[in-house]
PDB file of C-alpha atoms in Angstrom:
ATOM      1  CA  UNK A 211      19.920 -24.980  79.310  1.00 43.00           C
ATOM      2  CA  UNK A 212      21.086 -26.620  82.467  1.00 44.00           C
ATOM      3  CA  UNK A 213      25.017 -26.929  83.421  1.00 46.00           C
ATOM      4  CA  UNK A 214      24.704 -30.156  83.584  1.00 49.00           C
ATOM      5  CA  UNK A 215      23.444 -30.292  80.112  1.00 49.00           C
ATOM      6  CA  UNK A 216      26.379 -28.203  78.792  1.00 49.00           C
ATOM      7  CA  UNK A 217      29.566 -29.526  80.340  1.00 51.00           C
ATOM      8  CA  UNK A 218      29.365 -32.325  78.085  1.00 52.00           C
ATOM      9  CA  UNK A 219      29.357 -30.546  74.875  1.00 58.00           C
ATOM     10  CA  UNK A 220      31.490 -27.762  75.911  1.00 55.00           C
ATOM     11  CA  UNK A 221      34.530 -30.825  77.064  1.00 59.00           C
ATOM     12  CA  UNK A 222      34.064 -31.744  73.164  1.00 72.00           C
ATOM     13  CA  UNK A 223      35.731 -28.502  72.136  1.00 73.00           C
ATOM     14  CA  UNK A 224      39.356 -30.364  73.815  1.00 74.00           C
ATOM     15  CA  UNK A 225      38.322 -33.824  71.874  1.00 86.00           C
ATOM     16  CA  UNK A 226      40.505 -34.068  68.886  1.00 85.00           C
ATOM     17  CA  UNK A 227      38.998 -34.808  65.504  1.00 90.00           C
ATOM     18  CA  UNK A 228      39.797 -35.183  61.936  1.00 91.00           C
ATOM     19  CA  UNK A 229      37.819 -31.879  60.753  1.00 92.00           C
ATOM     20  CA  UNK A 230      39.515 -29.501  64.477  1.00 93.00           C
ATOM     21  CA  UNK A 231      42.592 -31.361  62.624  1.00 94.00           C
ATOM     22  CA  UNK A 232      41.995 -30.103  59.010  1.00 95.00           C
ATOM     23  CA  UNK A 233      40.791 -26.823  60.076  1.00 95.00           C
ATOM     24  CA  UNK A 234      43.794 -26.704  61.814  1.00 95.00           C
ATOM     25  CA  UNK A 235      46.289 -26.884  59.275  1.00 96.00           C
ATOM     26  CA  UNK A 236      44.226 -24.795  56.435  1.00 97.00           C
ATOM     27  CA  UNK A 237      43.887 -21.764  58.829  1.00 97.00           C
ATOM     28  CA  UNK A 238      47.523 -22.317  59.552  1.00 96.00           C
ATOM     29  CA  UNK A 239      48.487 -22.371  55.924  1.00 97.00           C
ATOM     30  CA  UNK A 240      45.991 -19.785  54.835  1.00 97.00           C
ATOM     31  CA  UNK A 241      48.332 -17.667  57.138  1.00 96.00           C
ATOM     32  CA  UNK A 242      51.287 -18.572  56.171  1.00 96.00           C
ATOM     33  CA  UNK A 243      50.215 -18.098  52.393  1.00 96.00           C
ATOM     34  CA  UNK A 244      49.407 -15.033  53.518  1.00 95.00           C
ATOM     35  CA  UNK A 245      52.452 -14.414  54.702  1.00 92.00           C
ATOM     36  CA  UNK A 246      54.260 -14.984  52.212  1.00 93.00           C
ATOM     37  CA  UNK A 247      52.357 -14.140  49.468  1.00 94.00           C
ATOM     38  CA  UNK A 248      53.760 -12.131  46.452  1.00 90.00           C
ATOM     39  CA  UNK A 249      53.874  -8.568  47.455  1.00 90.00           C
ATOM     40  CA  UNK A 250      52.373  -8.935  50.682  1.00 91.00           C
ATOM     41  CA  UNK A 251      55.189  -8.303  52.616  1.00 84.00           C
ATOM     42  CA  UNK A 252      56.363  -4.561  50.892  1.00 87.00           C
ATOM     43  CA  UNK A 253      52.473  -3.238  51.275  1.00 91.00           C
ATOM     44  CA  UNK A 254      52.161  -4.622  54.916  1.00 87.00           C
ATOM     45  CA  UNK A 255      55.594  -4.871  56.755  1.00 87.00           C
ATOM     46  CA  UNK A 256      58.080  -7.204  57.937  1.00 83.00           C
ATOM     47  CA  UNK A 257      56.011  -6.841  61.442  1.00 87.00           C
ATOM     48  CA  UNK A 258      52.291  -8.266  59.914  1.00 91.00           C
ATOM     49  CA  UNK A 259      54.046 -11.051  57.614  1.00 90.00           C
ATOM     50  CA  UNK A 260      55.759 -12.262  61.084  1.00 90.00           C
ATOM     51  CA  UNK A 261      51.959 -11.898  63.219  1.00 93.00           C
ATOM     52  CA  UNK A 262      51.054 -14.266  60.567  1.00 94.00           C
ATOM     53  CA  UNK A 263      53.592 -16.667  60.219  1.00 93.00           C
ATOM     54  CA  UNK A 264      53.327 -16.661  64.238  1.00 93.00           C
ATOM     55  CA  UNK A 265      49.638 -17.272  64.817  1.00 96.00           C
ATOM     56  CA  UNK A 266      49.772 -19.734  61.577  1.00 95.00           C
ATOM     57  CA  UNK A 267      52.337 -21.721  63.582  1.00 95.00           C
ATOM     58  CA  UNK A 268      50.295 -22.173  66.393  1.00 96.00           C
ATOM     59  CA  UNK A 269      47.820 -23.756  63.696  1.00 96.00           C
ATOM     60  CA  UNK A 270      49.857 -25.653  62.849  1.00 96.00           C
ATOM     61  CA  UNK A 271      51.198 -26.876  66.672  1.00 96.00           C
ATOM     62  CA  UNK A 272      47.376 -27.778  67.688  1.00 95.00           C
ATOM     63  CA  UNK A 273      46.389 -29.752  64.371  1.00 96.00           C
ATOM     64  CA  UNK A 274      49.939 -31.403  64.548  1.00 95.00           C
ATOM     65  CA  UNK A 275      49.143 -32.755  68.218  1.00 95.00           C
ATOM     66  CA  UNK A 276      45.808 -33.723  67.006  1.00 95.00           C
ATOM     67  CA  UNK A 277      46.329 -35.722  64.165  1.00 95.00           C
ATOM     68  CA  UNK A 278      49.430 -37.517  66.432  1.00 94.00           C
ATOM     69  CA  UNK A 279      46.680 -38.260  69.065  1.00 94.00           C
ATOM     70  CA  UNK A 280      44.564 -39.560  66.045  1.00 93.00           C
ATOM     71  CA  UNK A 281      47.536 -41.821  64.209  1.00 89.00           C
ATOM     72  CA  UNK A 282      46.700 -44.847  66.419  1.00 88.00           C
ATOM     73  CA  UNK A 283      48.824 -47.270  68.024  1.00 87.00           C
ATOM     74  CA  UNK A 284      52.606 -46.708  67.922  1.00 87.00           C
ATOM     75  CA  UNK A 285      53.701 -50.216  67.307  1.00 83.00           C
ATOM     76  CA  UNK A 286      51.838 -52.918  65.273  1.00 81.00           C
ATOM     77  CA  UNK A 287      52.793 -56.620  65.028  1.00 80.00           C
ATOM     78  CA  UNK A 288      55.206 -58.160  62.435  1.00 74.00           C
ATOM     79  CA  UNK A 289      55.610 -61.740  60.992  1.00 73.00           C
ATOM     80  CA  UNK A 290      60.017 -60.989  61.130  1.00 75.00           C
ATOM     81  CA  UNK A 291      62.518 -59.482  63.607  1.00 68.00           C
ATOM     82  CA  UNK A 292      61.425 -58.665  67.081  1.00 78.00           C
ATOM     83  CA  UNK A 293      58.044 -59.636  66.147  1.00 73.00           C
ATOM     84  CA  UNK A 294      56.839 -55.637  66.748  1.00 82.00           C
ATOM     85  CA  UNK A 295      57.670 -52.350  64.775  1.00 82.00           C
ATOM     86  CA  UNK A 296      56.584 -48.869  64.958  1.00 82.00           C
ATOM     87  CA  UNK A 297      53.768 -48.082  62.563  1.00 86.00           C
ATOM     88  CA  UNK A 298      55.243 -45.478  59.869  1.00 86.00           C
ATOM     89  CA  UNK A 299      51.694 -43.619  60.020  1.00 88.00           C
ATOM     90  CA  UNK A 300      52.487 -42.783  63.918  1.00 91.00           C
ATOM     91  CA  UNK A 301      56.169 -42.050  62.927  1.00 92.00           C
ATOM     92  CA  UNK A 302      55.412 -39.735  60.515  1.00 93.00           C
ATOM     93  CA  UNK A 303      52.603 -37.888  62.645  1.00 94.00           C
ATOM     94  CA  UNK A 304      54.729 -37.789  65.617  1.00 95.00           C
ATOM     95  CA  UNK A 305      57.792 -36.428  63.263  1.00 95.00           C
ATOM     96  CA  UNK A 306      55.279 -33.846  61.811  1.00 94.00           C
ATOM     97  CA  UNK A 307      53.922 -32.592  64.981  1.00 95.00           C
ATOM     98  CA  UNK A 308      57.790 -31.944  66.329  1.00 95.00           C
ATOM     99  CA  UNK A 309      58.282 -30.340  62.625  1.00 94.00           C
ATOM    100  CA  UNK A 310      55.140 -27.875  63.988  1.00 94.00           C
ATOM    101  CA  UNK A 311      56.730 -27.022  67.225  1.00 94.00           C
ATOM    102  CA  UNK A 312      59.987 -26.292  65.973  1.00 92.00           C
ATOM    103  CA  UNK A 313      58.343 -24.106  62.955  1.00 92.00           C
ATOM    104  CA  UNK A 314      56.342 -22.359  66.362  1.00 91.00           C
ATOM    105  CA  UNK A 315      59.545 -21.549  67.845  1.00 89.00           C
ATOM    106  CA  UNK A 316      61.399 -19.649  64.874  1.00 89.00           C
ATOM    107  CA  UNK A 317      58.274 -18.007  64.369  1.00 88.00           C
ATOM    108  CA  UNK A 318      58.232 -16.876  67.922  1.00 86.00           C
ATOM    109  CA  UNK A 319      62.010 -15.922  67.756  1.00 83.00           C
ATOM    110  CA  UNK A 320      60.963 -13.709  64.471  1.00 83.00           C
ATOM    111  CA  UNK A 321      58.718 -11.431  66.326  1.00 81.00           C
ATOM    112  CA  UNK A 322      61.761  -9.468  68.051  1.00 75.00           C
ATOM    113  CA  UNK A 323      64.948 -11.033  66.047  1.00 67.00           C
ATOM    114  CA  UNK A 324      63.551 -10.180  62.193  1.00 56.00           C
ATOM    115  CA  UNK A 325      65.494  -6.667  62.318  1.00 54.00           C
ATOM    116  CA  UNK A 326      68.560  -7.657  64.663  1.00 54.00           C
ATOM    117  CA  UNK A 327      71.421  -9.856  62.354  1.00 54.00           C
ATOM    118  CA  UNK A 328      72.852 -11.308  65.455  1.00 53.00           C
ATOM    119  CA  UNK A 329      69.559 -12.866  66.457  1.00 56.00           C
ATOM    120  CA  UNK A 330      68.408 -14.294  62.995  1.00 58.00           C
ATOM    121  CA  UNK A 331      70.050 -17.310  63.448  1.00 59.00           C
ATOM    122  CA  UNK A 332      67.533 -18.226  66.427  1.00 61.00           C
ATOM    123  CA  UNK A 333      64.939 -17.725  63.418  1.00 69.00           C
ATOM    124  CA  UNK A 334      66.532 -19.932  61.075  1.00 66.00           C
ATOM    125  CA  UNK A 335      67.929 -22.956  63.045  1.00 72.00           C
ATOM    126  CA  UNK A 336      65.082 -24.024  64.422  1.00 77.00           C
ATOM    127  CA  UNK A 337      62.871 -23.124  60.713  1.00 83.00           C
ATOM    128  CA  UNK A 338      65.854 -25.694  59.070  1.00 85.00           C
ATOM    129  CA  UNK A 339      64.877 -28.237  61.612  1.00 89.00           C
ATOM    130  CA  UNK A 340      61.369 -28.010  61.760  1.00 89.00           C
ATOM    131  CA  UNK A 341      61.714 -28.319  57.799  1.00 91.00           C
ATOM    132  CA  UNK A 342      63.556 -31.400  57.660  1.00 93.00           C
ATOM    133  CA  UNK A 343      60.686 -32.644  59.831  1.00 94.00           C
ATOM    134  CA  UNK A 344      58.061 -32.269  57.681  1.00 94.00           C
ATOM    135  CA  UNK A 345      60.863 -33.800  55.202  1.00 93.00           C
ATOM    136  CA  UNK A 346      61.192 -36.779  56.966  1.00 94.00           C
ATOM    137  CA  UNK A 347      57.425 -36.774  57.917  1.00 94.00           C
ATOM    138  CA  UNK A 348      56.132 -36.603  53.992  1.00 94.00           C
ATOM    139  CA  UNK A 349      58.066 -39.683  53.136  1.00 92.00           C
ATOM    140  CA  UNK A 350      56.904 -41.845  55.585  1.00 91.00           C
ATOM    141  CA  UNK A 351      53.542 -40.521  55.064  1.00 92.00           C
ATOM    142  CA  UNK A 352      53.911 -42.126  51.709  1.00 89.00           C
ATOM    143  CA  UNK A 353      55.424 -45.088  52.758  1.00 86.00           C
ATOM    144  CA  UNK A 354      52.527 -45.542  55.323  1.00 83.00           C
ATOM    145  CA  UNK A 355      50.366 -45.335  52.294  1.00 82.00           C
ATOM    146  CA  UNK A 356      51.972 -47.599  50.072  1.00 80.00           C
ATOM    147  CA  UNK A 357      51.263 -50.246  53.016  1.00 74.00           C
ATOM    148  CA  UNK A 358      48.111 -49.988  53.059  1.00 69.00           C
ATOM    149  CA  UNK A 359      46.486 -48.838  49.821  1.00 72.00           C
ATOM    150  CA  UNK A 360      47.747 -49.368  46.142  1.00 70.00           C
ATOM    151  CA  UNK A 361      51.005 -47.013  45.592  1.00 72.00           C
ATOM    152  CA  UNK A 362      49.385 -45.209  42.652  1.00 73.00           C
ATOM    153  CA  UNK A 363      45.580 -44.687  42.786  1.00 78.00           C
ATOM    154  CA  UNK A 364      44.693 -41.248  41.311  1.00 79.00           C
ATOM    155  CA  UNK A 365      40.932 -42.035  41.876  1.00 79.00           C
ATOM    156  CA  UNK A 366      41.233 -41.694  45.868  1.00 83.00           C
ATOM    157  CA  UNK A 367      41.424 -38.466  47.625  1.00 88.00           C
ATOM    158  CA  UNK A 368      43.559 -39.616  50.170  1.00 87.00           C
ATOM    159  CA  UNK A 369      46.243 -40.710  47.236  1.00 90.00           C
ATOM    160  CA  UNK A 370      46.574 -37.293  46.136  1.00 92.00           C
ATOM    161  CA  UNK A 371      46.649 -35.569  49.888  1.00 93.00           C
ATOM    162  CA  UNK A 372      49.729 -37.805  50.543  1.00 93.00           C
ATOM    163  CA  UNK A 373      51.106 -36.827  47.219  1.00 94.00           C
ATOM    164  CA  UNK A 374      50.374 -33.414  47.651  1.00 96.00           C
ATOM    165  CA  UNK A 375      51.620 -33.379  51.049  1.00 95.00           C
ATOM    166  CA  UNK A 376      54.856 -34.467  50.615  1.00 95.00           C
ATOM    167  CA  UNK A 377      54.755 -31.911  47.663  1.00 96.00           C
ATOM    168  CA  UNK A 378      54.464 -29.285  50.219  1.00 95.00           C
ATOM    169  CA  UNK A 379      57.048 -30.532  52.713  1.00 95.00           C
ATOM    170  CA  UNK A 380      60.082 -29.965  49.941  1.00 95.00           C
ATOM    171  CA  UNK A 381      58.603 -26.848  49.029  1.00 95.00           C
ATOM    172  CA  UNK A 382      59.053 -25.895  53.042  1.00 93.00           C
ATOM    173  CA  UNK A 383      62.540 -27.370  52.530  1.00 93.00           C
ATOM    174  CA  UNK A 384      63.364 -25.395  49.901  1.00 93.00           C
ATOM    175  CA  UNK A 385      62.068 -22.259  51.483  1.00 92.00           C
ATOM    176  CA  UNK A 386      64.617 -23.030  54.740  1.00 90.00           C
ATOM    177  CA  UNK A 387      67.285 -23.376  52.141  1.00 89.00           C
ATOM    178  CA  UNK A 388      66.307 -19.910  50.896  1.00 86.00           C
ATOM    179  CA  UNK A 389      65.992 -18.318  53.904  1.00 83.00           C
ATOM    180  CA  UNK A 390      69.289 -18.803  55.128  1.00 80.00           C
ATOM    181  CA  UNK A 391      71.201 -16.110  56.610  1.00 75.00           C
ATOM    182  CA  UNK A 392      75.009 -15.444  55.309  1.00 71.00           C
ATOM    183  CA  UNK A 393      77.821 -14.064  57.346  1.00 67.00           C
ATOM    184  CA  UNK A 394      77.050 -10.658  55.598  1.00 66.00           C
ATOM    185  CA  UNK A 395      73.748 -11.046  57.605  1.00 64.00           C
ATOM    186  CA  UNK A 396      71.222 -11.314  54.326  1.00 67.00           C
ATOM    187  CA  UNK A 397      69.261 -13.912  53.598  1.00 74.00           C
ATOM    188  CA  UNK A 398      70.532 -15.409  50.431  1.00 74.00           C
ATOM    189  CA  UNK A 399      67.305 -16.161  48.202  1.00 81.00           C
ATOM    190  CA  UNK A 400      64.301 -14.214  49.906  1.00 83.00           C
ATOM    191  CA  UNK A 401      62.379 -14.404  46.473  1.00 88.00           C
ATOM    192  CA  UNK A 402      62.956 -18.399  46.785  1.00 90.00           C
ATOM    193  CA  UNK A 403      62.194 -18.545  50.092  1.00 89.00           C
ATOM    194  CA  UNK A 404      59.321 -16.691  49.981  1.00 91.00           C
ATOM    195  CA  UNK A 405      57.615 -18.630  46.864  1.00 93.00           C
ATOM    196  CA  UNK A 406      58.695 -22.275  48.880  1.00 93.00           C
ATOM    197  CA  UNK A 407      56.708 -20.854  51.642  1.00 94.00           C
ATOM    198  CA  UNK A 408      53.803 -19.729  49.582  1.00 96.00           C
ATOM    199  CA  UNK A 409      53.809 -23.211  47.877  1.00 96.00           C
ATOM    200  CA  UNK A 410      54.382 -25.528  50.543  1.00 95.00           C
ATOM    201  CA  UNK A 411      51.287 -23.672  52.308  1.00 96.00           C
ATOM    202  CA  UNK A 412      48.905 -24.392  49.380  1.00 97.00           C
ATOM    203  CA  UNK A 413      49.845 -27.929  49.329  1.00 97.00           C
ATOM    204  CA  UNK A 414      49.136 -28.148  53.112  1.00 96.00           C
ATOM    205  CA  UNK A 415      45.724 -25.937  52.467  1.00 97.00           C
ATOM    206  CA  UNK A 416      45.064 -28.748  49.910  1.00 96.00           C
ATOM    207  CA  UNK A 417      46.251 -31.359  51.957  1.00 95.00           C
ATOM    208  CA  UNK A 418      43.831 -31.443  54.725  1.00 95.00           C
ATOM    209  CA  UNK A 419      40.939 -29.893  52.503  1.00 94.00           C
ATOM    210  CA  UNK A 420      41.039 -33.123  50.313  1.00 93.00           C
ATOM    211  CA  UNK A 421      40.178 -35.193  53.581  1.00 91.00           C
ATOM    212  CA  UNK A 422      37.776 -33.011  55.278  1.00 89.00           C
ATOM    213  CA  UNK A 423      35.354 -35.336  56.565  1.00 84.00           C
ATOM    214  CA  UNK A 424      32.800 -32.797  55.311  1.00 68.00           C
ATOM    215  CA  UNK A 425      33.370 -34.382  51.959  1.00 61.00           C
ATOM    216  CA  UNK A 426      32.015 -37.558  52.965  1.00 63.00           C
ATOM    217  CA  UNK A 427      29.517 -36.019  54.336  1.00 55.00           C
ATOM    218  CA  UNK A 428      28.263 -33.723  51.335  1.00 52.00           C
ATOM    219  CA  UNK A 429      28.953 -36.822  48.912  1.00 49.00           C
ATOM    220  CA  UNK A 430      26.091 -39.240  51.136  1.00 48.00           C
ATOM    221  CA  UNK A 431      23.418 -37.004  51.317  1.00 46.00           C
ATOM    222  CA  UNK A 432      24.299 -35.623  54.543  1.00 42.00           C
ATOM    223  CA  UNK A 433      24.578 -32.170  56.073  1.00 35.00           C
ATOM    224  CA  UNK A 434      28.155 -30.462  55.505  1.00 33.00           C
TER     225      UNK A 434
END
């Protein structure tokens, strides 16, 4: 094969899609599930739960980015105010994608500061923030939705990946809240926030597998 002939389809490796997008975020999950997963982290160690939580995150960073390069325009036109508001799809992929980085750099502060209870707060901090995030993102996921579709429509896939979704962003909420490290230096509910991690990563997993496009695909006849 000629360079010529390969430069094109080797650039489409950095062209973001909907399935790079959903891949992203179920490897990312799978690892976090992983991670936190019951027992896991006794028969492993503290060290392999954090590797996965850490290459999960990055996962989760790329798919974020893609699926904000994929939300469309930021601003759409309105029949009141200013005439122009920004589109709560965009909002809530933008909001997501900062939830990603933020999740990226607790998990990078774990690698070093999981065994050191001056340091865990540089865990933590940026975990709470990168939860409300996803929070803030899940809502207006579902208030993008309501826009555009019927607010309760059981029959659609995408209907029950928003649902789910925003499922899985209180569950990563919950898990911050659990994780939280008291002036004694302990976190105060690792069973709770292990089990919101392990349940806000299945409902991510779900998530983006209920919108693969290779759904569409398999359902028309196509190749998967």
């Amino acid at each position: 094969m000629s360079i010529a002939a390969s430069s094109p389809r080797r650039s489409e490796i950095f062209i973001p899609t909907l399935s790079k997008q959903c891949w992203g975020f179920m490897i990312g999950s799978a690892l976090f599930a992983l991670g936190s997963a019951p027992g896991f982290g006794s028969w492993a160690g503290a060290a392999t739960v954090n590797i996965c939580y850490f290459v999960g995150a990055w996962f989760f960073t790329a798919a974020g980015l893609m699926q904000l390069l994929l939300s469309g325009p930021v601003t759409t036109r309105v029949d009141y105010g200013n005439g122009v508001m920004v589109r709560a799809d965009w909002l809530s992929a933008a909001t997501q994608s900062l939830g990603t980085v933020l999740f990226n750099v607790s998990t990078t502060a774990a690698l070093t500061a999981h065994a050191v209870v001056s340091q865990r707060d540089l865990v933590w901090a940026p975990d709470a923030g990168g939860s409300i995030a996803f929070l803030v993102s899940g809502f207006l996921a579902v208030r993008g939705y309501r826009h555009a579709h019927r607010f309760f429509d059981p029959g659609a896939r995408s209907w029950w990946s928003v649902q789910i979704n925003l499922l899985g962003c209180i569950a990563f909420g919950v898990a911050a809240v659990g994780s939280y490290i008291s002036e004694a230096g302990v976190t105060v509910d690792a069973i709770l926030a292990n089990v919101g991690t392990f349940i806000g990563a299945i409902c991510f997993f779900l998530t983006s597998l209920l919108v693969l496009p290779a759904w569409d695909r398999s359902t028309s006849g196509g190749s998967v």
